[in-house]
XYZ file of C-alpha atoms in Angstrom:
608
model
C 3.588 44.499 66.112
C 0.795 42.013 65.859
C 1.285 38.660 67.557
C 2.207 35.979 65.017
C 1.616 33.039 67.255
C -0.817 30.327 66.027
C -2.928 31.357 69.062
C -2.208 35.103 68.612
C -5.532 36.338 67.114
C -6.669 37.924 70.371
C -3.363 39.777 70.952
C -2.342 43.164 69.564
C 1.382 42.901 70.240
C 3.988 40.194 69.977
C 5.377 38.218 72.865
C 8.358 39.698 74.672
C 11.568 37.810 74.006
C 12.112 37.462 77.699
C 8.778 35.874 78.022
C 9.500 33.483 75.078
C 12.737 32.358 76.659
C 11.092 31.930 80.040
C 8.116 30.025 78.856
C 9.521 27.769 76.065
C 9.550 24.002 76.602
C 10.781 22.879 73.185
C 14.289 22.587 74.527
C 13.181 19.573 76.533
C 9.759 18.371 75.229
C 11.084 17.877 71.688
C 11.905 14.264 72.729
C 8.122 13.660 72.642
C 8.029 14.281 68.834
C 7.501 10.667 67.895
C 4.517 10.382 70.233
C 3.051 13.733 69.174
C 3.150 12.704 65.565
C 1.679 9.256 66.240
C -1.212 10.847 68.229
C -1.772 13.449 65.429
C -1.913 10.751 62.743
C -4.509 8.774 64.699
C -6.430 11.999 65.382
C -6.379 12.941 61.649
C -7.574 9.453 60.652
C -10.426 9.720 63.089
C -11.457 13.147 61.827
C -11.579 11.808 58.282
C -13.341 8.608 59.264
C -16.195 10.638 60.693
C -16.387 13.250 58.055
C -15.057 16.125 60.159
C -12.371 16.709 57.619
C -12.146 15.314 54.033
C -10.202 12.082 53.279
C -7.851 13.946 50.949
C -7.216 16.560 53.597
C -6.343 13.807 56.117
C -4.071 12.168 53.590
C -2.137 15.419 53.068
C -1.874 15.968 56.811
C -0.645 12.377 57.438
C 1.820 12.608 54.607
C 3.137 15.954 56.026
C 3.441 14.527 59.532
C 5.414 11.512 58.228
C 7.726 13.891 56.359
C 8.237 15.925 59.563
C 9.089 12.740 61.479
C 11.710 11.796 58.895
C 13.155 15.321 59.068
C 13.421 15.128 62.839
C 14.762 11.532 62.710
C 17.492 12.670 60.311
C 18.341 15.873 62.214
C 17.000 18.146 59.452
C 14.243 19.823 61.466
C 14.782 23.264 63.045
C 13.125 23.556 66.423
C 12.169 27.204 67.128
C 11.834 28.699 70.595
C 9.271 31.136 69.372
C 6.963 28.137 68.636
C 7.108 27.296 72.317
C 6.607 23.605 72.490
C 6.732 20.339 70.437
C 3.032 20.677 69.410
C 3.326 24.139 67.881
C 6.687 23.426 66.248
C 5.229 20.425 64.433
C 1.942 22.191 63.572
C 3.812 25.334 62.285
C 5.980 23.105 60.015
C 3.006 21.093 58.860
C 1.217 24.291 57.697
C 4.397 25.435 55.934
C 4.599 22.100 54.072
C 0.971 21.538 53.090
C -0.677 24.974 53.483
C -3.788 26.005 55.395
C -5.225 22.498 55.459
C -2.534 21.778 58.085
C -4.469 24.013 60.437
C -7.378 21.533 60.363
C -5.355 18.993 62.369
C -6.090 20.891 65.577
C -9.828 20.431 65.138
C -11.524 18.861 68.181
C -8.427 18.913 70.332
C -6.396 21.176 72.629
C -2.747 21.317 73.615
C -4.049 20.285 77.077
C -5.297 16.842 76.012
C -2.527 16.598 73.391
C 0.310 16.832 75.934
C -1.507 14.474 78.310
C -1.546 11.949 75.359
C 2.114 12.473 74.493
C 3.280 11.921 78.091
C 1.204 8.861 78.491
C 2.432 7.331 75.198
C 5.990 8.181 76.104
C 5.642 6.813 79.709
C 3.940 3.698 78.420
C 6.964 2.827 76.245
C 9.434 3.831 78.941
C 7.651 1.669 81.553
C 7.688 -1.312 79.284
C 11.427 -0.811 78.597
C 12.112 -0.593 82.362
C 10.114 -3.784 82.903
C 12.224 -5.382 80.259
C 15.464 -4.312 81.922
C 14.211 -5.449 85.338
C 13.403 -8.845 83.800
C 17.014 -8.996 82.616
C 18.258 -8.242 86.157
C 16.016 -10.917 87.637
C 17.440 -13.511 85.193
C 20.939 -12.527 85.992
C 20.375 -12.780 89.737
C 18.922 -16.214 89.623
C 21.713 -17.441 87.270
C 24.288 -15.976 89.709
C 22.545 -17.704 92.611
C 22.468 -21.028 90.831
C 26.125 -20.797 89.718
C 27.384 -20.297 93.322
C 24.867 -22.464 95.174
C 27.418 -23.911 97.610
C 29.103 -20.647 98.570
C 28.474 -19.630 102.284
C 28.898 -16.023 103.487
C 28.311 -14.099 106.834
C 24.891 -12.600 107.080
C 24.713 -9.197 108.781
C 22.492 -7.154 111.066
C 23.751 -3.659 112.076
C 26.686 -4.539 109.756
C 27.828 -7.055 112.451
C 28.397 -10.737 111.780
C 25.033 -12.366 112.570
C 24.409 -15.798 110.993
C 25.873 -17.723 108.106
C 23.797 -17.757 104.915
C 24.263 -19.071 101.394
C 25.587 -16.461 99.021
C 22.716 -17.541 96.724
C 20.149 -16.729 99.456
C 21.649 -13.282 99.780
C 21.569 -12.657 96.044
C 18.013 -13.964 95.843
C 16.942 -11.336 98.462
C 17.585 -8.764 95.823
C 15.603 -10.892 93.318
C 12.510 -10.378 95.582
C 13.207 -6.613 95.845
C 13.630 -6.119 92.066
C 10.622 -8.437 91.391
C 8.475 -6.190 93.539
C 9.755 -3.236 91.549
C 8.788 -4.912 88.332
C 5.301 -5.747 89.716
C 4.928 -2.062 90.722
C 5.760 -0.826 87.198
C 3.397 -3.435 85.718
C 0.567 -2.199 87.981
C 1.291 1.473 87.255
C 1.112 0.650 83.525
C -2.612 0.067 83.998
C -3.055 3.720 85.121
C -0.755 5.086 82.354
C -2.629 3.209 79.667
C -5.565 5.595 79.582
C -6.474 7.660 76.436
C -6.959 11.380 77.370
C -7.288 12.733 73.779
C -10.827 13.949 73.106
C -11.081 15.773 76.420
C -10.343 19.138 74.641
C -9.112 21.895 76.816
C -11.238 20.662 79.707
C -14.859 20.144 78.704
C -14.754 17.812 75.732
C -15.824 18.853 72.200
C -18.975 19.401 70.174
C -17.444 17.615 67.154
C -18.669 13.984 66.611
C -15.398 12.361 67.461
C -14.681 8.672 67.922
C -12.435 8.204 71.013
C -12.746 4.450 70.826
C -11.261 4.405 67.344
C -8.286 6.592 68.448
C -7.737 4.356 71.448
C -7.588 1.306 69.164
C -5.194 3.025 66.751
C -2.848 3.988 69.598
C -3.268 0.798 71.547
C -4.889 2.141 74.647
C -6.892 -0.281 76.760
C -9.012 2.361 78.534
C -10.502 5.761 77.796
C -10.697 8.615 80.351
C -14.261 9.277 81.364
C -13.952 12.787 82.847
C -12.510 15.499 80.640
C -11.556 17.766 83.505
C -9.706 15.014 85.273
C -7.999 13.812 82.132
C -6.207 17.135 81.379
C -5.390 17.971 85.013
C -4.215 14.507 86.066
C -0.597 13.703 86.616
C -1.149 10.967 89.251
C 0.174 8.354 86.864
C 3.430 10.325 86.490
C 3.819 10.752 90.204
C 3.131 7.072 90.742
C 5.766 6.253 88.002
C 8.346 8.461 89.747
C 7.547 6.712 93.069
C 8.195 3.366 91.384
C 11.464 4.741 89.977
C 12.561 6.045 93.435
C 11.850 2.705 95.128
C 13.581 0.809 92.460
C 16.641 3.126 92.577
C 16.672 2.723 96.376
C 16.924 -1.022 95.982
C 19.748 -0.526 93.393
C 21.461 1.804 95.767
C 21.395 -0.707 98.678
C 22.877 -3.355 96.432
C 25.468 -0.924 95.175
C 26.420 0.053 98.726
C 26.995 -3.623 99.650
C 29.042 -4.185 96.519
C 31.249 -1.168 97.512
C 31.620 -2.600 101.020
C 32.071 -6.230 100.000
C 34.694 -5.363 97.318
C 36.833 -3.342 99.775
C 40.098 -4.830 101.118
C 38.562 -4.877 104.589
C 35.853 -7.305 103.514
C 37.199 -8.776 100.229
C 33.997 -10.836 99.737
C 33.486 -10.233 96.022
C 35.363 -9.212 92.877
C 33.671 -6.605 90.750
C 34.239 -6.613 87.000
C 37.064 -4.372 85.673
C 34.691 -3.093 82.977
C 32.602 -1.243 85.600
C 35.375 0.074 87.785
C 37.891 2.871 87.301
C 41.478 3.653 88.339
C 42.986 6.514 90.270
C 44.834 9.413 88.529
C 47.604 9.196 91.138
C 47.474 5.890 92.956
C 48.190 3.077 90.463
C 46.993 0.296 92.663
C 43.450 1.465 93.006
C 40.360 -0.168 91.564
C 37.507 2.079 92.398
C 33.886 0.763 92.258
C 32.728 3.956 90.519
C 29.717 2.426 88.853
C 28.302 1.382 92.182
C 29.047 4.693 93.813
C 27.345 6.561 90.910
C 24.253 4.344 91.413
C 24.129 5.602 95.066
C 24.568 9.183 93.914
C 22.103 9.082 91.028
C 19.481 7.612 93.338
C 19.295 10.999 95.039
C 18.074 12.530 91.754
C 15.122 10.196 91.576
C 14.034 11.276 95.098
C 14.263 14.935 94.245
C 12.275 14.451 91.036
C 9.477 12.642 92.929
C 9.323 15.446 95.562
C 9.429 18.109 92.765
C 6.414 16.579 91.076
C 4.411 16.251 94.304
C 5.091 19.795 95.287
C 4.232 21.008 91.709
C 0.833 19.466 91.782
C -0.101 20.021 95.454
C -2.126 23.140 95.192
C -3.166 23.440 91.513
C -6.832 24.299 90.835
C -8.605 22.321 88.106
C -7.914 22.088 85.253
C -4.779 22.742 83.316
C -2.229 25.367 84.579
C 0.990 26.358 82.929
C 2.791 25.112 86.089
C 2.279 21.657 84.656
C 4.851 22.371 81.904
C 7.365 21.754 84.661
C 6.367 18.010 84.921
C 8.552 16.884 82.074
C 12.168 17.665 82.986
C 11.968 15.718 86.235
C 10.124 12.869 84.488
C 12.722 12.723 81.716
C 15.591 12.873 84.168
C 14.187 9.983 86.268
C 13.642 7.850 83.203
C 17.144 8.473 81.949
C 18.632 7.904 85.422
C 16.820 4.580 86.166
C 17.540 3.301 82.676
C 21.205 3.947 83.235
C 21.129 2.369 86.657
C 19.436 -0.809 85.322
C 21.809 -0.995 82.377
C 24.854 -0.861 84.762
C 23.291 -3.627 86.946
C 22.617 -5.813 83.886
C 26.285 -5.415 83.066
C 27.658 -5.909 86.496
C 25.571 -8.695 88.081
C 26.566 -11.551 85.687
C 30.232 -10.719 86.265
C 30.251 -10.630 90.082
C 32.548 -13.334 91.538
C 32.318 -14.296 95.233
C 35.802 -14.788 96.798
C 35.384 -18.105 98.436
C 38.660 -18.101 100.496
C 37.981 -14.685 101.959
C 34.421 -15.647 102.804
C 35.551 -18.733 104.632
C 38.046 -16.749 106.735
C 35.237 -14.290 107.572
C 32.919 -17.152 108.634
C 35.607 -18.270 111.166
C 35.175 -14.885 112.941
C 32.448 -13.144 114.802
C 30.959 -16.104 116.656
C 28.627 -16.472 113.681
C 27.070 -19.784 114.910
C 26.192 -18.441 118.393
C 22.469 -18.490 117.605
C 22.730 -22.103 116.471
C 24.336 -23.005 119.874
C 21.453 -21.251 121.672
C 18.923 -23.183 119.529
C 20.805 -26.399 120.307
C 20.329 -25.816 124.070
C 16.643 -24.835 123.583
C 15.990 -28.076 121.606
C 17.359 -29.965 124.625
C 14.652 -28.387 126.817
C 16.366 -25.257 128.215
C 14.163 -22.123 127.961
C 15.526 -20.022 125.145
C 16.118 -16.950 127.341
C 18.374 -19.048 129.613
C 20.111 -20.577 126.572
C 20.650 -17.101 125.166
C 22.312 -16.020 128.484
C 24.575 -19.065 128.625
C 25.735 -18.669 125.028
C 26.399 -14.950 125.772
C 28.685 -16.091 128.593
C 30.404 -18.591 126.243
C 31.051 -15.808 123.763
C 32.414 -13.542 126.535
C 34.746 -16.376 127.583
C 35.951 -16.898 124.029
C 36.716 -13.236 123.663
C 38.634 -13.161 126.898
C 40.718 -16.195 125.732
C 41.047 -14.930 122.107
C 39.133 -17.841 120.700
C 36.314 -18.445 118.267
C 33.436 -20.777 119.126
C 34.787 -23.709 117.205
C 38.196 -23.333 118.991
C 36.641 -24.035 122.389
C 36.985 -27.675 123.533
C 34.053 -29.897 124.395
C 35.179 -29.939 128.045
C 35.222 -26.143 128.189
C 31.740 -25.934 126.674
C 30.324 -28.595 128.997
C 31.482 -26.405 131.952
C 28.695 -23.940 130.994
C 25.880 -26.506 130.763
C 25.346 -30.209 131.402
C 23.121 -30.321 128.242
C 26.096 -29.820 126.004
C 27.391 -33.089 124.531
C 29.777 -34.146 121.734
C 27.100 -33.580 119.052
C 27.448 -29.840 119.535
C 30.365 -29.879 117.117
C 27.876 -30.287 114.263
C 25.999 -27.201 115.367
C 29.110 -25.088 115.482
C 30.060 -25.691 111.814
C 28.762 -22.908 109.556
C 27.727 -25.115 106.701
C 25.623 -27.391 108.879
C 24.170 -24.281 110.512
C 23.166 -22.969 107.078
C 21.456 -26.168 106.122
C 19.549 -26.457 109.390
C 17.520 -23.364 108.381
C 14.793 -25.344 106.645
C 11.866 -23.187 107.562
C 10.029 -21.805 104.468
C 12.071 -18.847 103.173
C 15.180 -19.953 105.091
C 18.748 -20.251 103.790
C 19.042 -24.070 103.736
C 20.486 -25.335 100.421
C 17.345 -27.436 99.624
C 15.171 -24.373 100.133
C 17.245 -22.217 97.884
C 17.380 -24.821 95.189
C 13.595 -25.133 95.345
C 13.188 -21.367 95.084
C 15.522 -21.193 92.100
C 13.308 -23.709 90.307
C 10.191 -21.711 91.216
C 11.844 -18.483 89.888
C 12.705 -20.134 86.632
C 9.039 -20.985 86.121
C 8.069 -17.368 87.086
C 10.381 -16.049 84.431
C 8.773 -18.206 81.761
C 5.930 -16.667 79.733
C 2.628 -18.365 80.785
C -0.112 -19.156 78.294
C -3.517 -20.772 78.543
C -3.980 -21.106 74.822
C -6.344 -18.049 74.499
C -4.091 -15.479 76.320
C -0.461 -15.144 76.988
C 1.227 -13.219 79.793
C 3.333 -10.540 78.181
C 6.908 -11.210 79.241
C 7.593 -7.450 79.275
C 4.553 -5.871 80.907
C 2.712 -8.783 82.601
C -0.588 -8.047 80.839
C -2.691 -11.029 79.868
C -2.642 -10.540 76.097
C -5.252 -12.167 73.915
C -3.662 -14.456 71.347
C -4.862 -13.671 67.820
C -4.098 -16.076 65.000
C -4.477 -13.557 62.180
C -1.613 -13.437 59.683
C 0.442 -10.138 59.637
C 0.697 -8.113 56.424
C 4.217 -7.244 55.181
C 5.877 -5.927 52.028
C 8.992 -6.871 50.148
C 10.623 -4.801 47.420
C 12.759 -6.143 44.618
C 14.779 -3.064 43.729
C 16.463 -2.980 40.351
C 19.730 -1.033 40.095
C 21.882 -1.255 36.888
C 20.451 -4.562 35.886
C 20.893 -6.158 39.270
C 18.727 -6.438 42.391
C 19.439 -5.177 45.903
C 19.660 -7.661 48.812
C 20.477 -6.946 52.443
C 22.358 -9.163 54.878
C 20.308 -9.461 58.027
C 21.811 -8.484 61.353
C 19.144 -10.248 63.359
C 17.665 -13.762 63.257
C 16.651 -15.348 60.993
C 20.113 -14.666 59.520
C 20.931 -14.671 55.837
C 20.411 -12.456 52.753
C 16.929 -11.070 52.184
C 14.919 -8.853 49.840
C 14.349 -5.428 51.617
C 11.017 -5.200 53.283
C 9.114 -5.240 56.508
C 5.766 -4.745 58.375
C 3.065 -2.376 57.281
C 2.449 0.303 59.859
C -0.974 1.438 61.061
C -2.546 3.976 58.729
C -0.116 3.081 55.951
C -0.871 1.592 52.528
C 1.213 -1.306 51.230
C 2.674 0.955 48.623
C 3.711 3.557 51.203
C 5.288 0.822 53.345
C 7.251 -0.499 50.404
C 8.721 2.895 49.638
C 9.462 3.541 53.316
C 11.080 0.164 53.994
C 13.214 0.438 50.859
C 14.575 3.834 52.060
C 15.099 2.616 55.647
C 16.916 -0.508 54.706
C 18.895 0.553 51.606
C 18.900 4.365 51.658
C 17.385 4.367 48.119
C 14.356 6.389 46.875
C 12.533 3.824 44.817
C 9.839 4.109 42.105
C 7.328 1.301 42.191
C 6.720 -0.395 38.870
C 4.150 -3.043 39.883
C 3.536 -6.171 41.933
C 5.321 -9.491 41.399
C 2.836 -11.394 43.597
C 1.416 -12.212 46.945
C 3.201 -14.929 49.121
C 1.261 -16.460 51.969
C 2.772 -19.790 52.931
C 2.118 -20.054 56.689
C 5.729 -21.361 57.121
C 7.426 -18.587 55.049
C 8.622 -16.767 58.168
C 9.810 -18.954 61.110
C 8.834 -16.254 63.667
C 5.128 -15.928 62.697
C 2.574 -16.195 59.947
C 2.978 -13.363 57.508
C 1.516 -12.562 54.115
C 3.738 -10.366 51.910
C 3.021 -8.344 48.770
C 6.160 -8.243 46.698
C 6.708 -5.062 44.693
C 9.089 -4.457 41.771
C 10.815 -1.128 41.908
C 13.610 0.856 40.284
C 16.254 3.174 41.858
C 19.490 4.828 41.076
C 22.512 5.463 43.287
C 24.507 3.343 45.606
C 22.589 1.369 48.270
C 23.718 1.522 51.929
C 22.834 -0.832 54.769
C 20.241 0.481 57.286
C 20.472 0.078 61.038
C 19.091 -3.497 61.128
C 21.290 -4.668 58.265
C 24.838 -6.006 58.456
C 25.478 -5.423 54.753
C 24.011 -4.794 51.361
C 24.849 -5.862 47.854
C 23.845 -5.974 44.186
C 23.231 -9.467 42.647
C 21.890 -11.115 39.494
C 20.499 -14.544 38.912
C 23.998 -16.013 38.428
C 25.577 -14.795 41.660
C 22.943 -14.991 44.384
C 24.489 -15.184 47.905
C 23.860 -17.837 50.502
C 22.032 -18.438 52.652
C 18.807 -16.585 51.647
C 16.275 -16.102 54.464
C 12.522 -16.754 54.508
C 11.048 -17.837 51.153
C 13.033 -15.147 49.306
C 14.885 -17.645 47.098
C 11.538 -18.688 45.636
C 10.484 -15.089 45.204
C 13.755 -14.261 43.401
C 13.373 -17.337 41.198
C 9.949 -16.162 40.193
C 11.260 -12.650 39.570
C 14.226 -13.738 37.424
C 12.083 -16.153 35.383
C 9.554 -13.374 34.633
C 12.128 -10.643 34.243
C 14.472 -12.575 31.909
C 11.614 -14.032 29.849
């Protein structure tokens, strides 16, 4: 039987079913569909722009790709193992929908540069989302620190009481760790944000392609300059997995301390009920399962990093089928770290330090012993001698079942003539904390100053021409160009459809939204109407163009308002709280944007 694969021209027999099952990747790489389609649309636009395919061919291809995306979005697409991967599944369906012209989409590209593109697009979005979640954690940590600025706790080394510190200082230690994680992801983003499409299988292409145009369409800041490297490179993925593993390690350390500190033996903090579970047999139990699972899931991120390193360690240039195995570990680490960060964003704001228990703990363990040694050293005693004397005082206290602050002045003076009545100030843990004024120390004034510095760090910075992206940290050029949008007045049974907005600015509004890249205003109007109301509309004409710079409080937009008809019952889309049919006599309040004026213009014209 002749091979029916899209690449099967050279083969005289079909692929064995065992081989198909063994080699397929569609079961996991189908989650890349959105990025595969976005890349294909940009590629088709470029091919048409430079006359490699006809404009009408590109239009048919793009229309078919958008239909496929809607089918996948709505769960109507059948993924087939025999089509191997996400690329071939989409291409096969495209050809079924629009005919042989669909086969022109693969002109001047290979699956090798196509998958490299998909992964980079996918990872870029995932990285920005992780940065966003880390920013949330940083905000929660500084808020927790500020809220409990006067709480003191034991600091530990070797899990032994060491010195007193502010609870806020302890919490901000994790701020620094997670901030470094965010910085690492931001830096890795620069190496993810490279366009590989146009590299072909490994040697480039003889077609007159425009890689710069594709990069602009897909938002890439850099273009790969060596085709062999571009299709064989997974360094960016390995670096990303390393960032994930380090971030998970910090989360695991924090989780471990929360498990310890919430136990009855320590009783330092109260964890929120929402992130704990009970026992199936012991009714008194409150188990810190979320924290334990963070510890456990961290192991997965280490394994995925090692798997990717071993996968790539001996591969000759350029692409090898081994590289198909890069995705499952990548996907798993993304899902794992997203879950970990979501849990931390839920737990951290609800952590409550247990002040009474902390105070009792501070009275044990000779926690101000170092301060007593420093006291003697400040009076001129060599520190090593002071260390020895305080060690003797601690031994004496243990023998007499006392803490340092239980020992009388007379007893203390028996160890050194330098000890005077002012030693009592040194032995109090709060004064010990506030004496640590060195930069980075735990003194209250230091921590307050750091909190103020952090608040400024977490504020988006702008110099007028560029703004630091709050999510990814890139210096983004500020453009003042208005943004094109569409709105659609949909007539149903003599009334118009309005949606109630779920997000700010709140109120009722005409269905509409932003025009996507590569999309006409008419296409955007039909799409937005479908997404927001579930209705298939027929455009009748244009009411007008509305461009008041203040029409949208978020930004300057220019909208083209279409008039359309539809039948059926409208239903609210994901970003709408409700939907309704209204005429000029029963318009709801409030109405968002300048939509009251638009509706007034419509009804005056429509009823005239």
